[in-house]
Amino acid sequence: MLASSETTILYSAFSFLVGAAIVWGITQRINAVRRTVQQQAAEKLVEAARREGETLRNQAIVDGKESVLSIKAEAEKEIAAERKQLLQREAKLDRREETLEQQEDGLRKQQRGLESTQQRLDTQLRAATEQRNRLEETIKQQQGLLEKASGMTREEASQTLLSSLEQDLESEIGSVLLKHQKRLSETVKAQGREMLLTAIQRFASAHTAESTTSTVDVPSDDMKGRIIGREGRNIRAFEKATGVDVIIDDTPGVVIVSGFDPVRREIARQSLTRLISDGRIHPSRIEDVVEETAKEIDDLIIQKGREAADEVNVSGLHDRVIQMLGRLHFRTSYSQNVLRHSVEVAFISGLLAEMLGMDGDLARRCGLLHDIGKAADHELEGGHPKIGADILRRSNEGPEVVHAALGHHDEIVTEHPYTMLVATGDACSASRPGARRESLERYIKRMEELESIATRFNGVRQAFAISAGRELRVIVNSDRTSDEEAATICRNIAKAFEKELTYPGEIKVTVLRESRFTETAK
């Protein structure tokens, strides 16, 4: 029993060992097969990689050959183009060389011609020199014979001949100069007169001048009492609010408003007219009406300034300049409205400038602003030319405009031609018929002043002021004065007018004797 069990165990162990040996053998076989398969797969991969590398190498060789061929073709094209350019340059150089050779041949021919001409000229020069020497010798001989015959040397004879010719030609030269001078003066005057007449005619402004009144109509004397108020409180409040003086006298139906500032005077006039129409006159009402009227006048001033600038086509003016320009609407000079006068001067100056080939727009700007200082001459010290020039300079106006305002009355040396145009337009606007009106007393006094100044000078027999005081005819005693003294008297009278009188424009002084001498007081 025991032996059977051991046999069974041995049999089982043997079977296990045999099975293990079989499994191991099979495993080894499987591993060998697997290694074989893996080796074959690896060899296939290596072969595929080799074939692919060979293909890529062949493709790279082909691509490289194509690139080489393309580069070679392009290089051949460039070489051919450069060869062509070189051939063209070589052909040009050959042509230039041929041209230079031809020019060199021409220059050689010209040089040979010049040498031949130089030889001929040398020969002719020597012949001319010999002939001149013979002529000089002959002239010396003839001069010697003439000096012996006349008894004078050559210098004495020349001096005598020149003196005779100078005496003969002196009177002829003087007459010719006087004739040409007279003709030139007549031509210049005619052309200047024609230009001025053309400019004034083209402007063609109305000859009626606007005037500013300082009187207010009242319906009755009772209204005068209401204007004065209890113990004068109304009139004091009105004068304080407006800055003017109110004069109430025995004149029926009229109250006079007096003040140096024309704008304040106009505000006072309109305010008083409204108060009279309304009937309610007391201090608080007066202040309200004056304030309201002042605002309306300020708006009217701006409107008038802009209308004047637009009328003459002047743009870009400073607001301060427009305001000052509008204030001129309330300013008069010899009953002539200063704003309308400025517009006239602008038009006349612009037309004259265009006729002379100058800038018409600049001339109109100078003419419009030349009297701007009159809007503030009652507030600042100095004459209106200086005040206007300062205002325009601070408003960044150009030097031509500033100088036109400063020098349009010929008080300074003229530096710009536009100043002369403005001065001419100013004189034309002020002196045309109907532009200005003077009282009879003032007119007579001015004429008498002109005549009295002229008769103060020695040798003056009579003096007559004509052309509304713009011309003075002076008759001198021909026995007591010479032509030179008459000319001196004429100039001294003109200088005396400039020094002692104030007047717009010019005064022409004419002295009559055996000759006439004319000077202009500017």
JSON list of C-alpha atoms in Angstrom, two decimals, residues 99-181:
[
{"chain": "A", "resi": 99, "resn": "THR", "atom": "CA", "xyz": [32.41, 112.83, -82.61]},
{"chain": "A", "resi": 100, "resn": "LEU", "atom": "CA", "xyz": [35.37, 113.99, -80.54]},
{"chain": "A", "resi": 101, "resn": "GLU", "atom": "CA", "xyz": [37.71, 113.24, -83.41]},
{"chain": "A", "resi": 102, "resn": "GLN", "atom": "CA", "xyz": [35.47, 115.25, -85.73]},
{"chain": "A", "resi": 103, "resn": "GLN", "atom": "CA", "xyz": [35.35, 118.11, -83.24]},
{"chain": "A", "resi": 104, "resn": "GLU", "atom": "CA", "xyz": [39.09, 117.96, -82.82]},
{"chain": "A", "resi": 105, "resn": "ASP", "atom": "CA", "xyz": [39.50, 118.14, -86.59]},
{"chain": "A", "resi": 106, "resn": "GLY", "atom": "CA", "xyz": [37.11, 121.14, -86.64]},
{"chain": "A", "resi": 107, "resn": "LEU", "atom": "CA", "xyz": [39.04, 122.85, -83.85]},
{"chain": "A", "resi": 108, "resn": "ARG", "atom": "CA", "xyz": [42.30, 122.30, -85.66]},
{"chain": "A", "resi": 109, "resn": "LYS", "atom": "CA", "xyz": [40.80, 123.82, -88.78]},
{"chain": "A", "resi": 110, "resn": "GLN", "atom": "CA", "xyz": [39.45, 126.78, -86.75]},
{"chain": "A", "resi": 111, "resn": "GLN", "atom": "CA", "xyz": [42.82, 127.22, -85.11]},
{"chain": "A", "resi": 112, "resn": "ARG", "atom": "CA", "xyz": [44.51, 127.31, -88.49]},
{"chain": "A", "resi": 113, "resn": "GLY", "atom": "CA", "xyz": [41.88, 129.84, -89.64]},
{"chain": "A", "resi": 114, "resn": "LEU", "atom": "CA", "xyz": [42.42, 131.95, -86.51]},
{"chain": "A", "resi": 115, "resn": "GLU", "atom": "CA", "xyz": [46.16, 131.88, -87.00]},
{"chain": "A", "resi": 116, "resn": "SER", "atom": "CA", "xyz": [45.71, 133.02, -90.59]},
{"chain": "A", "resi": 117, "resn": "THR", "atom": "CA", "xyz": [43.27, 135.74, -89.48]},
{"chain": "A", "resi": 118, "resn": "GLN", "atom": "CA", "xyz": [45.64, 136.83, -86.72]},
{"chain": "A", "resi": 119, "resn": "GLN", "atom": "CA", "xyz": [48.43, 137.18, -89.24]},
{"chain": "A", "resi": 120, "resn": "ARG", "atom": "CA", "xyz": [46.22, 139.29, -91.50]},
{"chain": "A", "resi": 121, "resn": "LEU", "atom": "CA", "xyz": [45.13, 141.43, -88.53]},
{"chain": "A", "resi": 122, "resn": "ASP", "atom": "CA", "xyz": [48.71, 141.94, -87.46]},
{"chain": "A", "resi": 123, "resn": "THR", "atom": "CA", "xyz": [49.57, 143.05, -90.95]},
{"chain": "A", "resi": 124, "resn": "GLN", "atom": "CA", "xyz": [46.59, 145.41, -91.07]},
{"chain": "A", "resi": 125, "resn": "LEU", "atom": "CA", "xyz": [47.39, 146.73, -87.56]},
{"chain": "A", "resi": 126, "resn": "ARG", "atom": "CA", "xyz": [50.94, 147.54, -88.56]},
{"chain": "A", "resi": 127, "resn": "ALA", "atom": "CA", "xyz": [49.65, 149.28, -91.67]},
{"chain": "A", "resi": 128, "resn": "ALA", "atom": "CA", "xyz": [47.06, 151.21, -89.64]},
{"chain": "A", "resi": 129, "resn": "THR", "atom": "CA", "xyz": [49.69, 152.20, -87.08]},
{"chain": "A", "resi": 130, "resn": "GLU", "atom": "CA", "xyz": [51.95, 153.52, -89.78]},
{"chain": "A", "resi": 131, "resn": "GLN", "atom": "CA", "xyz": [49.05, 155.39, -91.36]},
{"chain": "A", "resi": 132, "resn": "ARG", "atom": "CA", "xyz": [48.02, 156.84, -87.98]},
{"chain": "A", "resi": 133, "resn": "ASN", "atom": "CA", "xyz": [51.56, 158.00, -87.34]},
{"chain": "A", "resi": 134, "resn": "ARG", "atom": "CA", "xyz": [51.60, 159.72, -90.71]},
{"chain": "A", "resi": 135, "resn": "LEU", "atom": "CA", "xyz": [48.21, 161.32, -89.97]},
{"chain": "A", "resi": 136, "resn": "GLU", "atom": "CA", "xyz": [49.36, 162.52, -86.54]},
{"chain": "A", "resi": 137, "resn": "GLU", "atom": "CA", "xyz": [52.43, 164.05, -88.11]},
{"chain": "A", "resi": 138, "resn": "THR", "atom": "CA", "xyz": [50.28, 165.73, -90.73]},
{"chain": "A", "resi": 139, "resn": "ILE", "atom": "CA", "xyz": [47.85, 167.00, -88.08]},
{"chain": "A", "resi": 140, "resn": "LYS", "atom": "CA", "xyz": [50.71, 168.40, -86.03]},
{"chain": "A", "resi": 141, "resn": "GLN", "atom": "CA", "xyz": [51.97, 170.22, -89.06]},
{"chain": "A", "resi": 142, "resn": "GLN", "atom": "CA", "xyz": [48.50, 171.58, -89.83]},
{"chain": "A", "resi": 143, "resn": "GLN", "atom": "CA", "xyz": [48.00, 172.62, -86.17]},
{"chain": "A", "resi": 144, "resn": "GLY", "atom": "CA", "xyz": [51.28, 174.44, -86.26]},
{"chain": "A", "resi": 145, "resn": "LEU", "atom": "CA", "xyz": [50.23, 176.29, -89.40]},
{"chain": "A", "resi": 146, "resn": "LEU", "atom": "CA", "xyz": [46.80, 177.12, -87.80]},
{"chain": "A", "resi": 147, "resn": "GLU", "atom": "CA", "xyz": [48.42, 178.37, -84.57]},
{"chain": "A", "resi": 148, "resn": "LYS", "atom": "CA", "xyz": [50.74, 180.61, -86.61]},
{"chain": "A", "resi": 149, "resn": "ALA", "atom": "CA", "xyz": [47.84, 181.92, -88.68]},
{"chain": "A", "resi": 150, "resn": "SER", "atom": "CA", "xyz": [45.43, 182.53, -85.72]},
{"chain": "A", "resi": 151, "resn": "GLY", "atom": "CA", "xyz": [47.93, 183.58, -83.14]},
{"chain": "A", "resi": 152, "resn": "MET", "atom": "CA", "xyz": [46.35, 181.15, -80.51]},
{"chain": "A", "resi": 153, "resn": "THR", "atom": "CA", "xyz": [47.40, 177.85, -79.09]},
{"chain": "A", "resi": 154, "resn": "ARG", "atom": "CA", "xyz": [45.26, 174.72, -79.40]},
{"chain": "A", "resi": 155, "resn": "GLU", "atom": "CA", "xyz": [43.98, 174.97, -75.81]},
{"chain": "A", "resi": 156, "resn": "GLU", "atom": "CA", "xyz": [43.04, 178.64, -76.26]},
{"chain": "A", "resi": 157, "resn": "ALA", "atom": "CA", "xyz": [41.16, 177.85, -79.46]},
{"chain": "A", "resi": 158, "resn": "SER", "atom": "CA", "xyz": [39.30, 174.93, -77.82]},
{"chain": "A", "resi": 159, "resn": "GLN", "atom": "CA", "xyz": [38.29, 177.08, -74.85]},
{"chain": "A", "resi": 160, "resn": "THR", "atom": "CA", "xyz": [37.05, 179.84, -77.15]},
{"chain": "A", "resi": 161, "resn": "LEU", "atom": "CA", "xyz": [35.03, 177.39, -79.24]},
{"chain": "A", "resi": 162, "resn": "LEU", "atom": "CA", "xyz": [33.47, 175.70, -76.16]},
{"chain": "A", "resi": 163, "resn": "SER", "atom": "CA", "xyz": [32.55, 179.06, -74.65]},
{"chain": "A", "resi": 164, "resn": "SER", "atom": "CA", "xyz": [30.87, 180.11, -77.85]},
{"chain": "A", "resi": 165, "resn": "LEU", "atom": "CA", "xyz": [28.96, 176.83, -78.09]},
{"chain": "A", "resi": 166, "resn": "GLU", "atom": "CA", "xyz": [27.93, 177.02, -74.42]},
{"chain": "A", "resi": 167, "resn": "GLN", "atom": "CA", "xyz": [26.53, 180.51, -74.89]},
{"chain": "A", "resi": 168, "resn": "ASP", "atom": "CA", "xyz": [24.65, 179.47, -78.02]},
{"chain": "A", "resi": 169, "resn": "LEU", "atom": "CA", "xyz": [23.18, 176.33, -76.46]},
{"chain": "A", "resi": 170, "resn": "GLU", "atom": "CA", "xyz": [22.40, 177.73, -73.01]},
{"chain": "A", "resi": 171, "resn": "SER", "atom": "CA", "xyz": [19.21, 179.50, -74.07]},
{"chain": "A", "resi": 172, "resn": "GLU", "atom": "CA", "xyz": [18.14, 176.57, -76.26]},
{"chain": "A", "resi": 173, "resn": "ILE", "atom": "CA", "xyz": [18.66, 174.06, -73.42]},
{"chain": "A", "resi": 174, "resn": "GLY", "atom": "CA", "xyz": [16.65, 176.23, -71.02]},
{"chain": "A", "resi": 175, "resn": "SER", "atom": "CA", "xyz": [13.75, 176.59, -73.43]},
{"chain": "A", "resi": 176, "resn": "VAL", "atom": "CA", "xyz": [13.75, 172.86, -74.19]},
{"chain": "A", "resi": 177, "resn": "LEU", "atom": "CA", "xyz": [13.80, 171.98, -70.48]},
{"chain": "A", "resi": 178, "resn": "LEU", "atom": "CA", "xyz": [10.98, 174.40, -69.71]},
{"chain": "A", "resi": 179, "resn": "LYS", "atom": "CA", "xyz": [8.93, 173.06, -72.61]},
{"chain": "A", "resi": 180, "resn": "HIS", "atom": "CA", "xyz": [9.39, 169.43, -71.54]},
{"chain": "A", "resi": 181, "resn": "GLN", "atom": "CA", "xyz": [8.83, 170.30, -67.89]}
]
